Amino acid sequence: MTDNITTSPTNFIKTIIDEDMRTGKYDGRVHTRFPPEPNGYLHIGHAKSICLNFGLAQEYKGLCNLRMDDTNPIKEEEEYIESIKEDVKWLGFDWADRLYYASDYFDKLYEYAIQLIKSSKAYVDDLSAEEIREHRGTLTSPGKDSPYRNRSVQENLELFDRMTKGEFADGSKVLRAKVDMASPNLNLRDPVMYRILHASHHKTGDKWCIYPMYDFTHGQSDSVEGITHSICTLEFEDHRPLYDWFVNELGIYHPQQIEFARLNLSHTVMSKRKLLQLVEQGHVSGWNDPRMPTISGLRRRGYTPESIRNFCERIGVAKRDSMISVALLEHCLREDLNKKAFRMMAVLRPLKVVIDNYPDDLVEELDAINNPEDPSMGTRKIPFSKVIYIEQEDFQEDPPKKFYRLAPGREVRLRYAYFIKCTDVVKDKDTGEIKELHCTYDPATRGGDAPDGRKVKATLHWVSAQHAFKTEVRLYDHLFLSENPADEKDGQDFIAKLNPGSIERLTSCMLEPALKNVEPGYRCQFERLGYFCSDTVNSSTGNPVFNRIVSLKDEWARVQKSQE
Ligand code: ATP
Ligand code: MG
């Protein structure tokens, strides 16, 4: 054992924090924040950032704020803010009384802007957006100064004041930082700090008609909140010199920005713009469609917060972009539910089986084990009777070589019940479709073993026809066919890569009676079929419909084996 205070696997960010703790850089404080822009629902990539920021605060006994980065009045909606709060809580994190909005700092930012104008570090520019772009230069050529760059402090103060009072039209003027038009870093070529936008803001109403740019807001918001480690994704690495420039010029408290690689997950897209497009064009039923990589979609699908937190821990944090297989996320879910979920019986594509030698009116209550991984979860009774359903795919009239399940003349075990043997197949005269099977059972095999020691090669799940209830079950597959749909180098839009078979609705599923009254959101395993969750949107009392969260087949284990 070491005296290191951290508990989860280490990473380069913890190494930095450990060093800061050792040198007393922030008086031993660790204060992080999660700063979403409320212009969409959070996705699994955000979960990585949430787990990292809140997780570090927990480990180092520090604090983590939740801050809505609401600088753009046009895109933000109350619905998104509420969903963000719900998702962070559901993941298991608590910002206590520290929910902030970047708009809380509009007054402060305005003062900062005035301060920079007064120290000749900011100026009002009359160039249009187009002209500013032209003056900016390129990576290989320096930019050109705006003709308005050398306005006097007095003139800048007056013009900025008039901008604030609403005297100018949108886009006619901006406030820019006076940094360096020849900097090799384009972000430092006099970036825009404020723009005119005659638009109402969800928090500040019509108080402002000028709004600070994200780059002028973010670093100072961190500073105002006393954030110690401002953790963000790699694309902000090039912005760090600008954030540093602002806090240094303003002479205010200086947080340390640290960048890490964002999560990319296979077979899905993660940009909010693309997710919004899926929603708006109706390719999915909403932000919380169970196929979406959003936290609300994963929740509705049946993912547990523990499995997502565990996934985020397993993938770790690094400095280099990579693509994580969705099979790992699924693996984490199986690992969690394997321990917790009841094993239940459900038949998705029913085939009727009549057990000819079973008494007509007899109903037996058989003992079923709730979870073989955890005996403390106990047993329950399941009814057995003369007519049952089995899975269509568990019977073949003409079985190929390695098919060990039911076939004419063959004997199999019914889970927790008896051995049955198929004696007859009834078909539709016209279509040839199999209508029902006739079987006999061996009463001596109750519980699943034959006293004479004879063996069977398959155990099938089943439900009693008169006790089962019929409902809908949805099976899901990846939303996209290609591993990286956002990669459009092949000239194909990501929409063209949608998987047409990503949802299959089965409407005649037969489930064991105990499942009839489960709460929305109830998760269990359907034996041999996978993990399922009762849908929170489409279920009603006494009539749950189910989503398959994940099948039992562990792709991740296979991937890992192949790498050994
Ligand atoms: P998008 O590009 O999807 O619109 P964004 O980065 O603009 O996402 P924000 O709401 O600004 O979304 O993100 C809030 C926080 O979450 C930021 O700190 C951002 O770095 C982090 N984040 C966003 N996407 C990911 C991801 N895929 N992996 C890890 N962190 C992410
Ligand atoms: Mg962003």
Coordinates of C-alpha atoms in Angstrom, one line a residue, residues 265-510:
L265 CA -17.7 5.2 -29.4
S266 CA -18.1 2.8 -32.3
H267 CA -21.4 2.5 -34.3
T268 CA -22.8 5.8 -33.2
V269 CA -22.4 9.6 -33.5
M270 CA -21.7 11.9 -30.6
S271 CA -21.9 15.4 -31.9
K272 CA -25.0 17.2 -30.6
R273 CA -25.6 18.7 -34.0
K274 CA -25.8 15.2 -35.5
L275 CA -27.9 13.9 -32.7
L276 CA -30.3 16.8 -33.1
Q277 CA -30.5 16.0 -36.8
L278 CA -31.5 12.4 -36.0
V279 CA -34.2 13.7 -33.7
E280 CA -35.5 16.5 -36.0
Q281 CA -35.6 14.4 -39.1
G282 CA -37.4 11.6 -37.2
H283 CA -34.8 8.9 -37.7
V284 CA -35.3 8.2 -34.0
S285 CA -38.3 8.8 -31.7
G286 CA -36.6 11.5 -29.7
W287 CA -33.5 12.3 -27.7
N288 CA -34.3 9.4 -25.4
D289 CA -34.9 6.8 -28.1
P290 CA -33.3 3.6 -26.7
R291 CA -30.9 3.5 -29.6
M292 CA -29.5 6.9 -28.9
P293 CA -26.1 7.3 -27.2
T294 CA -27.6 10.0 -25.0
I295 CA -27.7 9.3 -21.3
S296 CA -31.5 9.5 -21.4
G297 CA -31.5 7.0 -24.3
L298 CA -29.2 4.6 -22.4
R299 CA -31.3 5.0 -19.3
R300 CA -34.5 4.2 -21.2
R301 CA -32.8 1.3 -22.9
G302 CA -32.1 -0.1 -19.4
Y303 CA -28.4 0.8 -18.7
T304 CA -27.6 1.2 -15.1
P305 CA -25.6 4.2 -13.8
E306 CA -23.1 1.8 -12.2
S307 CA -22.4 0.2 -15.6
I308 CA -21.8 3.6 -17.2
R309 CA -19.5 4.7 -14.4
N310 CA -17.6 1.5 -14.6
F311 CA -17.2 1.9 -18.3
C312 CA -15.9 5.4 -17.9
E313 CA -13.4 4.2 -15.4
R314 CA -12.3 1.3 -17.6
I315 CA -11.7 3.5 -20.7
G316 CA -9.5 5.8 -18.6
V317 CA -8.3 9.2 -19.7
A318 CA -5.6 9.8 -22.3
K319 CA -4.1 12.5 -24.5
R320 CA -4.7 10.7 -27.7
D321 CA -8.0 10.3 -29.6
S322 CA -9.2 6.7 -30.0
M323 CA -12.3 4.8 -30.9
I324 CA -13.8 2.7 -28.1
S325 CA -15.9 -0.4 -29.1
V326 CA -19.5 -0.2 -28.0
A327 CA -18.9 -3.9 -27.1
L328 CA -17.0 -2.7 -24.0
L329 CA -20.0 -0.6 -22.9
E330 CA -22.2 -3.7 -23.3
H331 CA -19.8 -5.8 -21.5
C332 CA -19.9 -3.5 -18.5
L333 CA -23.7 -3.6 -18.5
R334 CA -23.7 -7.5 -18.5
E335 CA -21.1 -7.5 -15.7
D336 CA -23.4 -5.4 -13.6
L337 CA -26.7 -7.0 -14.4
N338 CA -25.3 -10.5 -14.1
K339 CA -24.9 -9.9 -10.4
K340 CA -28.2 -8.0 -9.9
A341 CA -30.9 -9.2 -12.3
F342 CA -33.5 -11.8 -11.8
R343 CA -33.6 -14.6 -14.4
M344 CA -37.1 -14.7 -15.8
M345 CA -38.8 -16.7 -18.6
A346 CA -40.1 -15.1 -21.7
V347 CA -40.8 -16.5 -25.1
L348 CA -40.4 -13.9 -27.9
R349 CA -41.6 -15.9 -30.9
P350 CA -44.0 -18.4 -29.4
L351 CA -44.6 -22.0 -30.7
K352 CA -47.5 -23.8 -29.0
V353 CA -46.7 -27.2 -27.4
V354 CA -49.4 -29.5 -26.1
I355 CA -48.2 -32.1 -23.7
D356 CA -50.6 -34.9 -24.4
N357 CA -50.1 -37.1 -21.4
Y358 CA -50.2 -34.2 -18.9
P359 CA -53.6 -34.0 -17.0
D360 CA -55.9 -31.4 -18.6
D361 CA -56.6 -29.3 -15.5
L362 CA -53.5 -29.7 -13.5
V363 CA -51.3 -26.6 -12.7
E364 CA -48.1 -27.2 -10.9
E365 CA -46.1 -24.5 -9.2
L366 CA -42.4 -25.2 -9.9
D367 CA -39.4 -23.6 -8.1
A368 CA -37.3 -21.3 -10.2
I369 CA -34.0 -19.8 -9.1
N370 CA -33.9 -16.1 -9.2
N371 CA -30.2 -15.6 -9.8
P372 CA -27.7 -18.5 -9.8
E373 CA -25.0 -15.9 -9.1
D374 CA -26.6 -14.9 -5.9
P375 CA -28.4 -17.5 -3.8
S376 CA -29.6 -14.8 -1.4
M377 CA -32.0 -13.6 -4.2
G378 CA -34.1 -16.7 -3.5
T379 CA -36.5 -18.7 -5.6
R380 CA -40.0 -18.1 -6.9
K381 CA -42.9 -20.3 -8.2
I382 CA -43.7 -20.6 -11.9
P383 CA -46.8 -22.3 -13.1
F384 CA -46.7 -25.3 -15.4
S385 CA -49.6 -26.8 -17.3
K386 CA -50.6 -28.9 -20.3
V387 CA -50.1 -26.2 -23.0
I388 CA -46.9 -24.2 -23.1
Y389 CA -45.0 -22.0 -25.4
I390 CA -41.5 -22.5 -26.5
E391 CA -39.3 -20.4 -28.8
Q392 CA -39.9 -21.2 -32.5
E393 CA -36.2 -21.3 -33.1
D394 CA -35.9 -24.1 -30.5
F395 CA -37.6 -26.5 -32.8
Q396 CA -36.5 -27.8 -36.2
E397 CA -38.4 -30.5 -38.1
D398 CA -35.3 -31.4 -40.0
P399 CA -32.5 -30.6 -37.6
P400 CA -29.1 -30.0 -39.1
K401 CA -26.1 -31.7 -37.6
K402 CA -25.2 -29.5 -34.6
F403 CA -28.8 -28.6 -33.7
Y404 CA -29.4 -30.2 -30.3
R405 CA -32.7 -28.7 -29.4
L406 CA -36.2 -30.1 -30.0
A407 CA -37.0 -32.1 -33.1
P408 CA -39.4 -34.9 -33.9
G409 CA -38.7 -37.9 -31.7
R410 CA -36.2 -36.1 -29.7
E411 CA -36.2 -35.4 -25.9
V412 CA -35.1 -32.1 -24.3
R413 CA -35.4 -30.6 -20.8
L414 CA -37.8 -27.8 -20.0
R415 CA -36.0 -25.5 -17.5
Y416 CA -37.1 -26.2 -13.9
A417 CA -39.8 -28.6 -15.2
Y418 CA -39.7 -31.9 -17.1
F419 CA -38.2 -33.8 -20.0
I420 CA -40.5 -33.7 -23.0
K421 CA -40.3 -35.6 -26.2
C422 CA -41.8 -34.4 -29.5
T423 CA -44.3 -36.9 -30.9
D424 CA -46.1 -34.9 -33.6
V425 CA -46.0 -31.7 -35.7
V426 CA -49.2 -30.0 -36.7
K427 CA -49.0 -27.8 -39.8
D428 CA -51.3 -25.5 -41.7
K429 CA -52.6 -27.4 -44.6
D430 CA -52.2 -24.6 -47.1
T431 CA -49.1 -22.8 -46.0
G432 CA -47.1 -25.6 -44.4
E433 CA -46.4 -23.4 -41.4
I434 CA -45.9 -25.2 -38.1
K435 CA -49.0 -24.5 -35.9
E436 CA -48.2 -26.6 -32.9
L437 CA -46.2 -29.5 -31.5
H438 CA -47.4 -32.5 -29.6
C439 CA -45.2 -33.9 -26.9
T440 CA -45.2 -36.3 -24.0
Y441 CA -43.6 -35.7 -20.7
D442 CA -41.9 -38.0 -18.2
P443 CA -43.3 -37.3 -14.8
A444 CA -40.2 -38.8 -13.2
T445 CA -38.1 -36.0 -14.5
R446 CA -39.7 -33.2 -12.4
G447 CA -37.1 -30.6 -11.5
G448 CA -35.0 -31.5 -14.5
D449 CA -33.2 -34.8 -13.9
A450 CA -34.0 -38.4 -15.0
P451 CA -33.8 -41.0 -12.2
D452 CA -32.5 -43.5 -14.8
G453 CA -29.6 -41.2 -15.5
R454 CA -30.5 -40.6 -19.2
K455 CA -29.2 -37.3 -20.6
V456 CA -30.6 -34.6 -22.9
K457 CA -28.5 -32.2 -24.8
A458 CA -30.7 -29.1 -24.5
T459 CA -32.6 -27.1 -21.9
L460 CA -35.3 -24.8 -23.2
H461 CA -37.1 -21.9 -21.6
W462 CA -40.9 -21.9 -21.8
V463 CA -44.0 -20.3 -20.4
S464 CA -47.4 -21.8 -19.5
A465 CA -49.9 -20.7 -22.1
Q466 CA -52.9 -20.1 -19.8
H467 CA -50.7 -18.1 -17.4
A468 CA -48.5 -16.1 -19.7
F469 CA -49.3 -12.6 -20.7
K470 CA -48.8 -11.2 -24.2
T471 CA -46.9 -8.1 -24.8
E472 CA -44.5 -6.2 -27.1
V473 CA -40.7 -6.6 -26.9
R474 CA -38.3 -4.5 -28.9
L475 CA -34.9 -5.8 -30.0
Y476 CA -32.3 -3.3 -30.8
D477 CA -29.2 -3.3 -32.9
H478 CA -26.6 -0.6 -33.6
L479 CA -28.1 2.6 -34.8
F480 CA -25.4 2.7 -37.6
L481 CA -24.0 0.0 -39.8
S482 CA -20.5 1.5 -40.0
E483 CA -18.1 1.7 -37.1
N484 CA -17.5 5.4 -37.5
P485 CA -20.4 7.0 -39.2
A486 CA -19.2 10.5 -38.5
D487 CA -16.2 9.8 -40.8
E488 CA -17.6 11.1 -44.1
K489 CA -14.4 10.7 -46.1
D490 CA -16.2 8.2 -48.3
G491 CA -18.4 11.0 -49.4
Q492 CA -21.4 9.5 -47.7
D493 CA -23.5 11.5 -45.2
F494 CA -23.8 9.8 -41.8
I495 CA -27.5 9.5 -42.3
A496 CA -26.9 7.2 -45.2
K497 CA -25.2 4.8 -42.8
L498 CA -28.2 4.4 -40.5
N499 CA -28.9 0.7 -39.8
P500 CA -32.4 0.0 -41.2
G501 CA -32.6 -3.0 -38.9
S502 CA -31.8 -1.1 -35.7
I503 CA -35.2 -1.9 -34.2
E504 CA -37.3 -5.0 -34.4
R505 CA -40.7 -5.0 -32.7
L506 CA -42.1 -8.4 -31.6
T507 CA -45.7 -8.0 -30.7
S508 CA -46.8 -11.5 -29.7
C509 CA -44.3 -12.3 -27.0
M510 CA -45.4 -14.5 -24.1

